[in-house]
Coordinates of C-alpha atoms in Angstrom, one line a residue:
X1078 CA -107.0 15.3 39.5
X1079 CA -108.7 11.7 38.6
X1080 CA -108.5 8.6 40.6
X1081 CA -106.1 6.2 40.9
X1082 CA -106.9 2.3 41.1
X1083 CA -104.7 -0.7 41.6
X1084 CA -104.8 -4.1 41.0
X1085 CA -103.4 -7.2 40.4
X1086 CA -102.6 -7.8 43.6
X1087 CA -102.4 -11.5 45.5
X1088 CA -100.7 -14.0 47.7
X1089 CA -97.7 -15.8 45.7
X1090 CA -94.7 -18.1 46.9
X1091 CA -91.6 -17.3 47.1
X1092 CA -89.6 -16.7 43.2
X1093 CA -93.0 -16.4 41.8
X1094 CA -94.3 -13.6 39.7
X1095 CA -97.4 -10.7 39.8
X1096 CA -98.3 -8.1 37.2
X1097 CA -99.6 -5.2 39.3
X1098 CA -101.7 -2.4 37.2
X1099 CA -102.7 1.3 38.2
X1100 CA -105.7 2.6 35.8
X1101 CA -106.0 6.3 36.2
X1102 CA -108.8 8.6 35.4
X1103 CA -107.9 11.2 33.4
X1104 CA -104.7 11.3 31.3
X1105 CA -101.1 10.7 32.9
X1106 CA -99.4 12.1 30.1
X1107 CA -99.2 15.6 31.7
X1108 CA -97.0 13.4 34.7
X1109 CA -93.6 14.0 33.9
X1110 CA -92.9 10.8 36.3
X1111 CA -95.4 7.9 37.2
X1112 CA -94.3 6.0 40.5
X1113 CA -95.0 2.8 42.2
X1114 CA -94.6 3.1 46.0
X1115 CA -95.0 0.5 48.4
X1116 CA -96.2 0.0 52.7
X1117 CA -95.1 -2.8 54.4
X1118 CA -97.0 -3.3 58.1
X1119 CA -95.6 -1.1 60.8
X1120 CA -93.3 0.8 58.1
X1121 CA -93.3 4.0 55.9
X1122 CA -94.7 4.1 52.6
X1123 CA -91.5 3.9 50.3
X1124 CA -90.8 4.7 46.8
X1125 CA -90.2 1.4 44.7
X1126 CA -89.6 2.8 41.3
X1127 CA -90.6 5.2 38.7
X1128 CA -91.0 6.1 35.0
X1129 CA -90.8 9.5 33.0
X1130 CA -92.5 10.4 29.9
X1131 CA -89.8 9.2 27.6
X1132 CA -89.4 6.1 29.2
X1133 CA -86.5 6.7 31.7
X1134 CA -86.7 4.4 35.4
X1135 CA -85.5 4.6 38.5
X1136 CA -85.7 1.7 41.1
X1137 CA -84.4 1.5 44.9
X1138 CA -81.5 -1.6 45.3
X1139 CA -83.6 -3.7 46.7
X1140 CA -85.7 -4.1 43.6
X1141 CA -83.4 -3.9 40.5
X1142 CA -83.0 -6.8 38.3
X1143 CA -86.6 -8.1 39.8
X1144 CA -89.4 -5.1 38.6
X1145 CA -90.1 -3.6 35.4
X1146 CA -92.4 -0.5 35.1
X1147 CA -94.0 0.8 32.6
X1148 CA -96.8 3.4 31.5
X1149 CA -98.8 3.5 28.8
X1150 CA -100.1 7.0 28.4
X1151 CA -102.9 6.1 25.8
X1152 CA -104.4 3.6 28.0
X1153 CA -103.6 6.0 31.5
X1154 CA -102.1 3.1 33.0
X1155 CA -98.7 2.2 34.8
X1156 CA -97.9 -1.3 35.2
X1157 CA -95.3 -3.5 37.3
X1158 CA -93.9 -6.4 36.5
X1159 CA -92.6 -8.0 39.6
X1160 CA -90.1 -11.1 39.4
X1161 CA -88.1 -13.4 41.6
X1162 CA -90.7 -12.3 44.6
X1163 CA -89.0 -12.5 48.2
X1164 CA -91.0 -12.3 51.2
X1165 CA -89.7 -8.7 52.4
X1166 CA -91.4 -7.4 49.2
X1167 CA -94.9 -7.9 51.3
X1168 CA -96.5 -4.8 51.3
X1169 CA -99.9 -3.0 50.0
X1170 CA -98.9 -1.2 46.2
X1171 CA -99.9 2.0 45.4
X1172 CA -99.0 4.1 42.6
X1173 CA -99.7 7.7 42.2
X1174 CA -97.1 10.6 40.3
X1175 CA -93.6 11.5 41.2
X1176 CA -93.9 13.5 43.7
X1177 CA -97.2 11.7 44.5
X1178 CA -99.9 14.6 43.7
X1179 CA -103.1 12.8 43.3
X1180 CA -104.9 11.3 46.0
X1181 CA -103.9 8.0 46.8
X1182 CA -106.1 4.7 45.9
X1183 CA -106.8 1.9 47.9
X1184 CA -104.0 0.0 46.9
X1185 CA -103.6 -4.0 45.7
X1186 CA -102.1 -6.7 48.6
X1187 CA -99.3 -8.0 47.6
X1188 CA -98.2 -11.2 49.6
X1189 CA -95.1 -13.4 49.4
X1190 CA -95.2 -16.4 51.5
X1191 CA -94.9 -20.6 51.2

């Protein structure tokens, strides 16, 4: 299975805004479900949200209202739109399936702070 690579990554204030993107090797379209997970220092890598094929989403509470993910299969590429940043959503990004199948990337920084 092909590679995963994220970016968009950065340091950001508080209430601002990133775009994260995940540009896969090889098609995702054969992924039922494309997922953005997330690992803060010193904690478990968590699900944040994720898309199926025909567009359906899922995101954990702390979240909703704030992201947006999408995929678009002719480009292999899941994005997320992340809103109203707080500082608790610090973390390195990774995206990978649902459940996560491919190896994982390196990830994109993501850093809320004033």
């Amino acid at each position: 299975q092909g590679q995963l690579v994220e970016s968009g990554g950065g340091l950001v204030q508080p209430g601002g805004s990133l775009r994260l993107s995940c540009a896969a090797s090889g098609s995702i379209r054969s992924s039922s479900y494309m997922a953005w997970y997330r690992q803060a220092p010193g904690k478990q890598r968590e699900l944040v949200a994720r898309i199926s094929n025909d567009e359906n989403t899922y995101y954990i509470n702390s979240v909703k209202g704030r992201f947006t993910i999408s995929r678009d299969n002719a480009k292999n590429t899941v994005y997320l739109q992340m809103n109203s940043l707080k500082p608790e959503d610090t973390a390195v990004y990774y995206c990978n399936t649902f459940l996560p199948t491919r190896p994982w990337g390196q990830g994109t920084q993501v850093t809320v702070s004033s």
